Short mmCIF file of C-alpha atoms and ligand atoms in Angstrom, two decimals:
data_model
loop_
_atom_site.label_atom_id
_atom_site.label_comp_id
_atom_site.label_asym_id
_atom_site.label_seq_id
_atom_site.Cartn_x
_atom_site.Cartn_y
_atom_site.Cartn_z
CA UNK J 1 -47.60 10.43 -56.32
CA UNK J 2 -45.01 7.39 -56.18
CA UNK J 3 -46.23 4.63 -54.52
CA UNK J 4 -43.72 2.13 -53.31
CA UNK J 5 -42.88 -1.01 -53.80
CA UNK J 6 -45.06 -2.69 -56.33
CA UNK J 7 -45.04 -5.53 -57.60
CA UNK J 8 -42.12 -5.19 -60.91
CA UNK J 9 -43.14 -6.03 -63.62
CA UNK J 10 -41.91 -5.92 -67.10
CA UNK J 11 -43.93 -3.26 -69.57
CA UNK J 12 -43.43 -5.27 -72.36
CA UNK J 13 -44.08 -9.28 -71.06
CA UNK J 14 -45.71 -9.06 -67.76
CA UNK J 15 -43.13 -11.00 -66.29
CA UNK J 16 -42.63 -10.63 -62.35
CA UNK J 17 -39.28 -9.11 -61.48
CA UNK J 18 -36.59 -8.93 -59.21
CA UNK J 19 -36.10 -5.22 -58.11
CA UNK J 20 -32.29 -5.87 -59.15
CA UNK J 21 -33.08 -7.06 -62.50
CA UNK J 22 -31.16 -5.55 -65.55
CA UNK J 23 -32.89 -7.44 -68.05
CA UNK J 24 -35.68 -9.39 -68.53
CA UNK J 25 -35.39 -13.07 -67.63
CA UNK J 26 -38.39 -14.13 -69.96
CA UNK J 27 -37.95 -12.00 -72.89
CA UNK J 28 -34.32 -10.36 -72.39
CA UNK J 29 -35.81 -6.87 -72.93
CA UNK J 30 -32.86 -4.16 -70.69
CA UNK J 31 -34.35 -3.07 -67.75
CA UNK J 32 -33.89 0.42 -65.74
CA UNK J 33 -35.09 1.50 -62.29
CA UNK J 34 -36.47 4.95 -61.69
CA UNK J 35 -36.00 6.08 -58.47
CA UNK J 36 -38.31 9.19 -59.21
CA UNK J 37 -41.51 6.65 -59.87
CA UNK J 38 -40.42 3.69 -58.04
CA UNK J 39 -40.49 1.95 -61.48
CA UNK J 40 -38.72 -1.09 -63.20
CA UNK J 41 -38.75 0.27 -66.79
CA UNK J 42 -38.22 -1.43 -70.09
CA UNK J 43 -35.87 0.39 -72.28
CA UNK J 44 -36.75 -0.51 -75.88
CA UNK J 45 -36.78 2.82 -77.65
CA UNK J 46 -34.87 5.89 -76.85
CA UNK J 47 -35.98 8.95 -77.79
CA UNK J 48 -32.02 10.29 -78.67
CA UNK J 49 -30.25 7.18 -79.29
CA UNK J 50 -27.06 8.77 -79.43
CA UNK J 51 -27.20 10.40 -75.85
CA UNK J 52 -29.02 7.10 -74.54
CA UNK J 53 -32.01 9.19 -73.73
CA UNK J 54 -35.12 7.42 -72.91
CA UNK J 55 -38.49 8.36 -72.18
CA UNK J 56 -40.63 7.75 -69.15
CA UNK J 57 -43.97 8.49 -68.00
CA UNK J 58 -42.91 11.53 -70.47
CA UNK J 59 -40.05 12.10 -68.34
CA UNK J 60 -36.15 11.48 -69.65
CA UNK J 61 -33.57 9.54 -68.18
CA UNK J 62 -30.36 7.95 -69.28
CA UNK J 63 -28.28 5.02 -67.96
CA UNK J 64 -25.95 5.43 -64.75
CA UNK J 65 -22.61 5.35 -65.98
CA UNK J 66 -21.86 2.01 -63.91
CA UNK J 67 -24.67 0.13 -66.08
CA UNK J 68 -22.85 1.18 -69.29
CA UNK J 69 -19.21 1.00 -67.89
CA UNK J 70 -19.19 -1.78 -65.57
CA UNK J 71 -22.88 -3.32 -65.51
CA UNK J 72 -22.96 -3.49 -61.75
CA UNK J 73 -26.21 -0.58 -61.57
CA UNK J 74 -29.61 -0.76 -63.07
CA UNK J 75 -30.84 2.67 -61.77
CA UNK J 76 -31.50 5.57 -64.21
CA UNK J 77 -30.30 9.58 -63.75
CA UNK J 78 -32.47 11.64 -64.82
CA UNK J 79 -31.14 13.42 -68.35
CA UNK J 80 -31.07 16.89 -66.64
CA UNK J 81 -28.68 15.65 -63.89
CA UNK J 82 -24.73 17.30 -63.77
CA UNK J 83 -23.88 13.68 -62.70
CA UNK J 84 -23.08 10.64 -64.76
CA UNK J 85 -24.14 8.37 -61.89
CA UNK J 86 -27.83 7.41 -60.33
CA UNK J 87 -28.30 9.21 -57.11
CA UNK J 88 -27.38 5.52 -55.41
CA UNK J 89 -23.91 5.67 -57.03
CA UNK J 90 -23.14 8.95 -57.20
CA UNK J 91 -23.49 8.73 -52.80
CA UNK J 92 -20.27 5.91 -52.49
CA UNK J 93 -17.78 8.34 -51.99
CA UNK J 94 -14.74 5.79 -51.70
CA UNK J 95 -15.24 2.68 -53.33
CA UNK J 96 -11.86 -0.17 -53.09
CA UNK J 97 -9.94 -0.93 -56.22
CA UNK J 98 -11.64 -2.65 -58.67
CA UNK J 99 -8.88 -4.07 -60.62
CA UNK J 100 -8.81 -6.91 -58.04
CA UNK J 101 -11.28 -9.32 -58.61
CA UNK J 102 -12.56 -10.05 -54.86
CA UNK J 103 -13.07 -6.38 -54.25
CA UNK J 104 -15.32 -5.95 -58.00
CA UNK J 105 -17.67 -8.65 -56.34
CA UNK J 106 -17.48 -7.58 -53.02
CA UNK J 107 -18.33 -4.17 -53.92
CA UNK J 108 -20.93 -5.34 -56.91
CA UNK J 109 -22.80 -6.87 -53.63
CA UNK J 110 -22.49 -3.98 -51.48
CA UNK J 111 -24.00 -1.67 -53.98
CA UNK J 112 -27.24 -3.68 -54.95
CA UNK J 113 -27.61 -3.90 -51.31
CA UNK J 114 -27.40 0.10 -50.83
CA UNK J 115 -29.75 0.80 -53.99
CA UNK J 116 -32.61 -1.34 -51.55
CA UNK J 117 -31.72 0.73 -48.24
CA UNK J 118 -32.09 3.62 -50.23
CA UNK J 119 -35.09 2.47 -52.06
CA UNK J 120 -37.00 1.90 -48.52
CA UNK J 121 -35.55 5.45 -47.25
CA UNK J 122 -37.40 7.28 -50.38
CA UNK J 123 -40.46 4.83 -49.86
CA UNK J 124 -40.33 6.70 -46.02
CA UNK J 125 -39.83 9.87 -47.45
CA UNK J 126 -36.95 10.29 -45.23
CA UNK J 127 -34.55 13.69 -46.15
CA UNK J 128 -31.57 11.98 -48.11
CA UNK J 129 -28.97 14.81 -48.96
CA UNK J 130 -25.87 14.39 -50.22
CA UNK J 131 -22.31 16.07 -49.73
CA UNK J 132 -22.91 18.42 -52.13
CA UNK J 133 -26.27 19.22 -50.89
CA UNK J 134 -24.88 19.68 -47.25
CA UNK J 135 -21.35 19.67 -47.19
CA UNK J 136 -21.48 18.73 -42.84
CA UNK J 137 -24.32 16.74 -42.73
CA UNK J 138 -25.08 15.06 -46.00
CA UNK J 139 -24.62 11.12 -46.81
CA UNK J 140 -22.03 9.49 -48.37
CA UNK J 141 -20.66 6.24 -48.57
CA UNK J 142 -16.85 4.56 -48.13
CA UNK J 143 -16.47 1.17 -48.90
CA UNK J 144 -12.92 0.24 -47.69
CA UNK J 145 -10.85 -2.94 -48.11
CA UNK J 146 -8.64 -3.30 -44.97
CA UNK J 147 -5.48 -4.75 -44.15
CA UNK J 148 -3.69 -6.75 -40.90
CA UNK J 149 -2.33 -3.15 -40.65
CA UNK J 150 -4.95 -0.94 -41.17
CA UNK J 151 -8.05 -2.70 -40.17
CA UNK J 152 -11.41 -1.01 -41.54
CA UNK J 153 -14.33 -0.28 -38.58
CA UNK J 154 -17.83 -0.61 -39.83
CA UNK J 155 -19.65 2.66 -38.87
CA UNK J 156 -21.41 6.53 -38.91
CA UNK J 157 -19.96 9.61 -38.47
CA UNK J 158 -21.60 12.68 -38.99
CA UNK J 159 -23.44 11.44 -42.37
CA UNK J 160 -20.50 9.20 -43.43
CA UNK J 161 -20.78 5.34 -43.66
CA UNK J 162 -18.13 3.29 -43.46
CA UNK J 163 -18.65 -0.33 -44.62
CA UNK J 164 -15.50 -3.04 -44.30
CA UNK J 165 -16.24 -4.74 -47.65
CA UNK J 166 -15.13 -7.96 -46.21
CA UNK J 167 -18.48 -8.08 -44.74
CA UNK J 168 -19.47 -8.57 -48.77
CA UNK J 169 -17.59 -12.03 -48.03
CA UNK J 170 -19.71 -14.59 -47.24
CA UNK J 171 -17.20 -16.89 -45.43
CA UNK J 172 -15.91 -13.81 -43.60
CA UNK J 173 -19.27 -12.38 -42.73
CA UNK J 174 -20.54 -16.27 -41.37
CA UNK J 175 -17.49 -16.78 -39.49
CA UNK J 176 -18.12 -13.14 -37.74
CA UNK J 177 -21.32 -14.09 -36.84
CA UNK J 178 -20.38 -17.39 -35.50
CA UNK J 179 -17.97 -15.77 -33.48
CA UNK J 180 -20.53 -12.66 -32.23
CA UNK J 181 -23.12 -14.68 -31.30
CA UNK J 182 -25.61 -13.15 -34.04
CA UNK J 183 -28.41 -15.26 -35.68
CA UNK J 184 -28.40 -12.49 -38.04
CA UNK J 185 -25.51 -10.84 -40.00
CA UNK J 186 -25.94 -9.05 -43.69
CA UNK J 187 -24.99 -6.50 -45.66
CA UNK J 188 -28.04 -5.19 -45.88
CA UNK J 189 -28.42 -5.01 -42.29
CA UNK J 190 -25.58 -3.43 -41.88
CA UNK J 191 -26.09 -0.53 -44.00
CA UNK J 192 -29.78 -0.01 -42.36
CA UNK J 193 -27.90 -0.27 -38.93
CA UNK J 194 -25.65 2.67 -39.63
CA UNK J 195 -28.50 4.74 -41.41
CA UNK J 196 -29.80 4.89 -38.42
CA UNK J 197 -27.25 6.57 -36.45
CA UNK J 198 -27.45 9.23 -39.12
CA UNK J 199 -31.32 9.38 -38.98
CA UNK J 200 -30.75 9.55 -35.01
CA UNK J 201 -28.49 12.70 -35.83
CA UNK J 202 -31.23 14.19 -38.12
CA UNK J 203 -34.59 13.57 -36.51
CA UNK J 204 -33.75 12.86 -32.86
CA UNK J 205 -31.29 14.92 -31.21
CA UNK J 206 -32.59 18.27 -31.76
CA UNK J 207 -36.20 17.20 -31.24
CA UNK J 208 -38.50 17.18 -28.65
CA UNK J 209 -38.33 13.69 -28.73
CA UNK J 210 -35.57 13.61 -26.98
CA UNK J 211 -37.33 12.78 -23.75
CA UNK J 212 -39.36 10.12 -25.38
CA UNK J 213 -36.30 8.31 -26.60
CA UNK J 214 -34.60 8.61 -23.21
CA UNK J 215 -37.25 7.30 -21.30
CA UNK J 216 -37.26 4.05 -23.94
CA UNK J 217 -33.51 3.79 -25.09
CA UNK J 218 -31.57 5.46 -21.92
CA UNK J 219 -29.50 8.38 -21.63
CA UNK J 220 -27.34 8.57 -25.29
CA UNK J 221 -24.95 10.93 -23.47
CA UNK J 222 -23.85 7.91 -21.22
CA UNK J 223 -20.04 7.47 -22.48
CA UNK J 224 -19.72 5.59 -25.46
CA UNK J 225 -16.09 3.91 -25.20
CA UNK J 226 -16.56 3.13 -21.78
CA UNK J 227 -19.70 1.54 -23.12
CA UNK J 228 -17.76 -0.28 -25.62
CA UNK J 229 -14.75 -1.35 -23.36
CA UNK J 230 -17.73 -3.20 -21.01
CA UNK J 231 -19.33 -4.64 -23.93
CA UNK J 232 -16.66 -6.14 -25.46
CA UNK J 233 -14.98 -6.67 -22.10
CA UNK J 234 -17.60 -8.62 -19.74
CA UNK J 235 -20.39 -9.38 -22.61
CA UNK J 236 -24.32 -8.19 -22.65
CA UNK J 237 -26.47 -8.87 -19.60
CA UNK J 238 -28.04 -12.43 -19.01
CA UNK J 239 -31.51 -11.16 -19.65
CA UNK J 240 -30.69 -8.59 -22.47
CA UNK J 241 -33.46 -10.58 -24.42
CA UNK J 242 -35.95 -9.09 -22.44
CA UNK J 243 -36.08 -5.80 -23.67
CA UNK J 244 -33.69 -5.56 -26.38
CA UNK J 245 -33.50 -6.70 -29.98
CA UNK J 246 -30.03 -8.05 -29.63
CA UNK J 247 -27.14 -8.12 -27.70
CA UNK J 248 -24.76 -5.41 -29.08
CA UNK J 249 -28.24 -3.10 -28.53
CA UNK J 250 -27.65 -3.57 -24.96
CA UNK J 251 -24.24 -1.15 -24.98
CA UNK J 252 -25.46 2.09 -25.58
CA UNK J 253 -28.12 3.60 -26.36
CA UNK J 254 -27.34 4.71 -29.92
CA UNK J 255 -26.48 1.06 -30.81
CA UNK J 256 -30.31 -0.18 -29.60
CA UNK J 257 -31.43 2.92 -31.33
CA UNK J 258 -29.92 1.91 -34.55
CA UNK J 259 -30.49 -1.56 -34.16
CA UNK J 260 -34.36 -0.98 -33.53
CA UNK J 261 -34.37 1.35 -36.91
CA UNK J 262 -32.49 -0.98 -39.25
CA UNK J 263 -35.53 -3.49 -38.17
CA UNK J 264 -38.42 -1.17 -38.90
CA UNK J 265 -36.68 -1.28 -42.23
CA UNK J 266 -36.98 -5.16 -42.12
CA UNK J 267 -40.27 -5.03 -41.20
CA UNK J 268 -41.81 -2.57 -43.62
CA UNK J 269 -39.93 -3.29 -46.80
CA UNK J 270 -40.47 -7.41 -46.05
CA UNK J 271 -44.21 -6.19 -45.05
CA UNK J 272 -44.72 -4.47 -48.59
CA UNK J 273 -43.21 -7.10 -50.56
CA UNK J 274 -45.25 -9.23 -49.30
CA UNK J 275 -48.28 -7.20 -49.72
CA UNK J 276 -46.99 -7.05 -53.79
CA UNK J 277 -47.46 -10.70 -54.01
CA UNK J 278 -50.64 -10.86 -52.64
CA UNK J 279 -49.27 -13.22 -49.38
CA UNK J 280 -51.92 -14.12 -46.87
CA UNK J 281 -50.98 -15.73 -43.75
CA UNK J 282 -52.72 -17.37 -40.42
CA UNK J 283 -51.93 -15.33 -37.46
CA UNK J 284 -49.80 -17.31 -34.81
CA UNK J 285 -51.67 -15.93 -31.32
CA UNK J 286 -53.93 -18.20 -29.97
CA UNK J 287 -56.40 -15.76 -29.14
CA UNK J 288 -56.47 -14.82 -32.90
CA UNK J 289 -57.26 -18.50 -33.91
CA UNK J 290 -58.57 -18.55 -37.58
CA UNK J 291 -57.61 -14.84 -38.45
CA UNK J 292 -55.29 -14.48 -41.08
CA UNK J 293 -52.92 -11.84 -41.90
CA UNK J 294 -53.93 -10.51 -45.47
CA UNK J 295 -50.97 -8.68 -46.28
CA UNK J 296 -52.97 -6.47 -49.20
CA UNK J 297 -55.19 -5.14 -46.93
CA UNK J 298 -52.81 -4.25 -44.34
CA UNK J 299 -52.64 -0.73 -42.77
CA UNK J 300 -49.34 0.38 -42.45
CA UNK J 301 -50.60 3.49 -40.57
CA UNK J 302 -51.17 1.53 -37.93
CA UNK J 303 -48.09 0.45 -35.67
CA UNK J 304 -50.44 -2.49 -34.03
CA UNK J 305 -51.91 -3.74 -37.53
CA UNK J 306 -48.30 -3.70 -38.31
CA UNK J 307 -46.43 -5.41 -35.86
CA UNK J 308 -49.58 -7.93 -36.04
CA UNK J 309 -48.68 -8.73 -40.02
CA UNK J 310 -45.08 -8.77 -38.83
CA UNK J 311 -45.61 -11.72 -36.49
CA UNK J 312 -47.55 -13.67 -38.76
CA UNK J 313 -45.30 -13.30 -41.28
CA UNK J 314 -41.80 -13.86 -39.75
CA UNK J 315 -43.13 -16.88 -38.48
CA UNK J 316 -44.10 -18.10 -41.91
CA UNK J 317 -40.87 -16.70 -43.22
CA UNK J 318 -39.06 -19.11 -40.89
CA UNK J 319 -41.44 -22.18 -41.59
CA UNK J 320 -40.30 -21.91 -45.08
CA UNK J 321 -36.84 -21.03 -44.80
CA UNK J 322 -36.70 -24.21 -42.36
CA UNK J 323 -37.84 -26.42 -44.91
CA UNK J 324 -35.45 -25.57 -47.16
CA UNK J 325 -32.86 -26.44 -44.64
CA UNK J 326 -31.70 -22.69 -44.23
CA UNK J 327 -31.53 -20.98 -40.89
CA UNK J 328 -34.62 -18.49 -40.22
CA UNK J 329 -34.74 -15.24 -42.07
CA UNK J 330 -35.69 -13.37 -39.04
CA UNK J 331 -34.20 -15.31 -35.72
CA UNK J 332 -35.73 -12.69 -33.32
CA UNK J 333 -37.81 -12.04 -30.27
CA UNK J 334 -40.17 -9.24 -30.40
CA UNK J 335 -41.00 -8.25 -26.43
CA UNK J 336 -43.36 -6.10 -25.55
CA UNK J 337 -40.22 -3.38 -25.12
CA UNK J 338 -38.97 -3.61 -28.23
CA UNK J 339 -41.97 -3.46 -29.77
CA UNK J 340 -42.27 0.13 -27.70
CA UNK J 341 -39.32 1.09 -28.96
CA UNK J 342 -40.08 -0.29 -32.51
CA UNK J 343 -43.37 2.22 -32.21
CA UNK J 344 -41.05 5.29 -31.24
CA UNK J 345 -39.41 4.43 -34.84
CA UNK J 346 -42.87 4.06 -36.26
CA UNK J 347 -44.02 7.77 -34.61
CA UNK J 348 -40.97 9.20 -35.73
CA UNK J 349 -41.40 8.04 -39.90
CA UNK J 350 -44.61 9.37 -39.10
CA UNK J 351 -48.11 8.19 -39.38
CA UNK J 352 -49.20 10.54 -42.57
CA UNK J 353 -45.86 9.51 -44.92
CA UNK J 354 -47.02 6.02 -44.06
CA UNK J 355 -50.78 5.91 -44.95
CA UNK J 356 -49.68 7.36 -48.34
CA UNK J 357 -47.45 5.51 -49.30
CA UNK J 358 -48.39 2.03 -48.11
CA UNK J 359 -52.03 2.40 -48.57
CA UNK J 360 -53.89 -0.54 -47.94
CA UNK J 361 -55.71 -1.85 -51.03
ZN1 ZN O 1 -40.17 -9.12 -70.41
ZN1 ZN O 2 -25.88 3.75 -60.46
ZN1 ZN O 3 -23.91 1.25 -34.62
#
């Protein structure tokens, strides 16, 4: 059974890793990431040197052809796979022209960022099917440069993502968020965002949880352009911090929907990371005065536990972040509504998934 997000480590020095690392920062050794065992592999000895096949957990793999070719993946295929790519590469569909030099980086960025969305989506266990797989339905990625002309709209549509790579950009992406309004604007979060319209498509609207998700998130059959004419036209409600997670939730209820999911994906993959390094925390609440958070023990099975850690945490998070003299990592206000709707996301990942995966130590 893989269990996710451990601490990575390197086989051969015990060095703490990044989960992007390609190599070794303390004893240069090349690094690959098996998505099969959640594993940060050393690669020191293939067993067919001339097909680059290495061994692990007496399993084979080889290099994605962007490590060899380009060096912008550290994920391994597995050796009986048609494809030259990792399963993270092998979903961007459309990816911009690489001969220009913005668009290499901007891309570079928007694919490390994808290989940790999908690393938290296998952690789930959530279906992840590609084109081939289901031709309608399956995932796949564009990653478009636009133009004054041709401008490029971040979003879902029936399994396909579009991301404006501009949004790879830091001085674009900070000047958007100036101008929206958002505390909050990242790649990252941008891909979990739209993941979630296509989880929407896959788990809730042919459920009987359809109800459920009305009562919480409204009626998703409510128009959705003239939804986005008022949003953009005459702004969220005054009090939209009340019960939603941010503003652009407020103008329909697929957008709070996928704005809700993208942060369960916050809080569980932050959660777990900070369960690998052993992080223990005081909780905030008043009433809890002297309790600390101990991230190790925590039981993700439990939505209350959860959102519990998740406080304690964010707040710490922040503290830290502050005095570095960056803005907070997680600017947000967790009502007791969202937090509702945060436990519909919870019911939906389901309880089981999450008790094996994340169990407590
Ligand atoms: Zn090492
Ligand atoms: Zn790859
Ligand atoms: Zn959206």
């Amino acid at each position: 059974m893989v269990r996710a997000m451990k601490l990575f480590t390197c086989d051969n020095c015990q060095q703490t890793l990044y989960f992007e690392n390609s190599r070794c920062v303390n004893c240069g050794e090349t690094l690959g990431y098996c998505p099969d065992l959640a594993r940060l592999a050393t690669l020191r000895h293939p067993v067919d040197a001339s097909a680059g096949i290495y061994e692990i957990e007496r399993r084979q793999y080889r290099q994605c052809r962007n490590t060899h070719e380009l060096d912008a993946c550290n994920w391994l295929v597995d050796s009986d796979s048609d494809s030259d790519y990792c399963r993270s590469c092998s979903l961007s569909e459309v990816i911009p022209d690489l001969s220009d030099a913005a668009n290499d980086a901007a891309w570079r960025r928007i694919e490390a960022a994808k290989r940790r969305l999908l690393y938290t989506l296998y952690a789930l266990r959530l279906p992840v099917q590609t084109r081939l797989e289901n031709p309608d339905r399956g995932l796949a990625f564009r990653f478009l440069k636009g133009s004054e002309d041709a401008p490029v709209m971040t979003g879902h549509d029936a399994g396909i993502i579009t991301l404006n790579i501009d949004e790879a950009d830091v001085a674009f992406r900070e000047n958007m968020r100036e101008k929206m309004g958002e505390g909050y604007r990242t790649v990252l979060g941008h891909l979990r965002h739209e993941v979630g319209h296509y989880y929407w498509d896959r788990l809730v609207a042919d459920s009987n949880l359809l109800d459920t998700f009305r009562d919480q998130f409204g009626d998703e059959r409510a128009d959705y352009e003239k939804a986005l004419d008022r949003h953009y036209g005459s702004g969220p409600p005054a009090n939209w911090g009340e019960s939603f997670i941010s503003a652009y939730a407020t103008m329909h209820p697929w957008e709070d929907f996928a704005e809700t999911w993208a942060h369960y994906l916050h809080m569980v993959d932050t959660l777990e990371t900070a369960k690998s390094h052993g992080l223990t925390v005081r909780t905030p609440a008043a009433e809890k005065a002297g309790e600390r958070v101990v991230t190790e023990r925590l039981a993700f099975v439990d939505f209350d536990a959860l959102s519990n850690g998740w406080n304690a945490v964010t707040l710490a998070l922040n503290s830290l972040n502050r005095s570095m003299g960056e803005k907070d990592a997680y600017p947000f206000v967790l009502t007791a509504p969202v937090m509702e709707k945060l436990r519909f996301v919870h019911r939906l990942i389901q309880a089981p998934v999450l008790s094996q995966v994340y169990a407590a130590a």
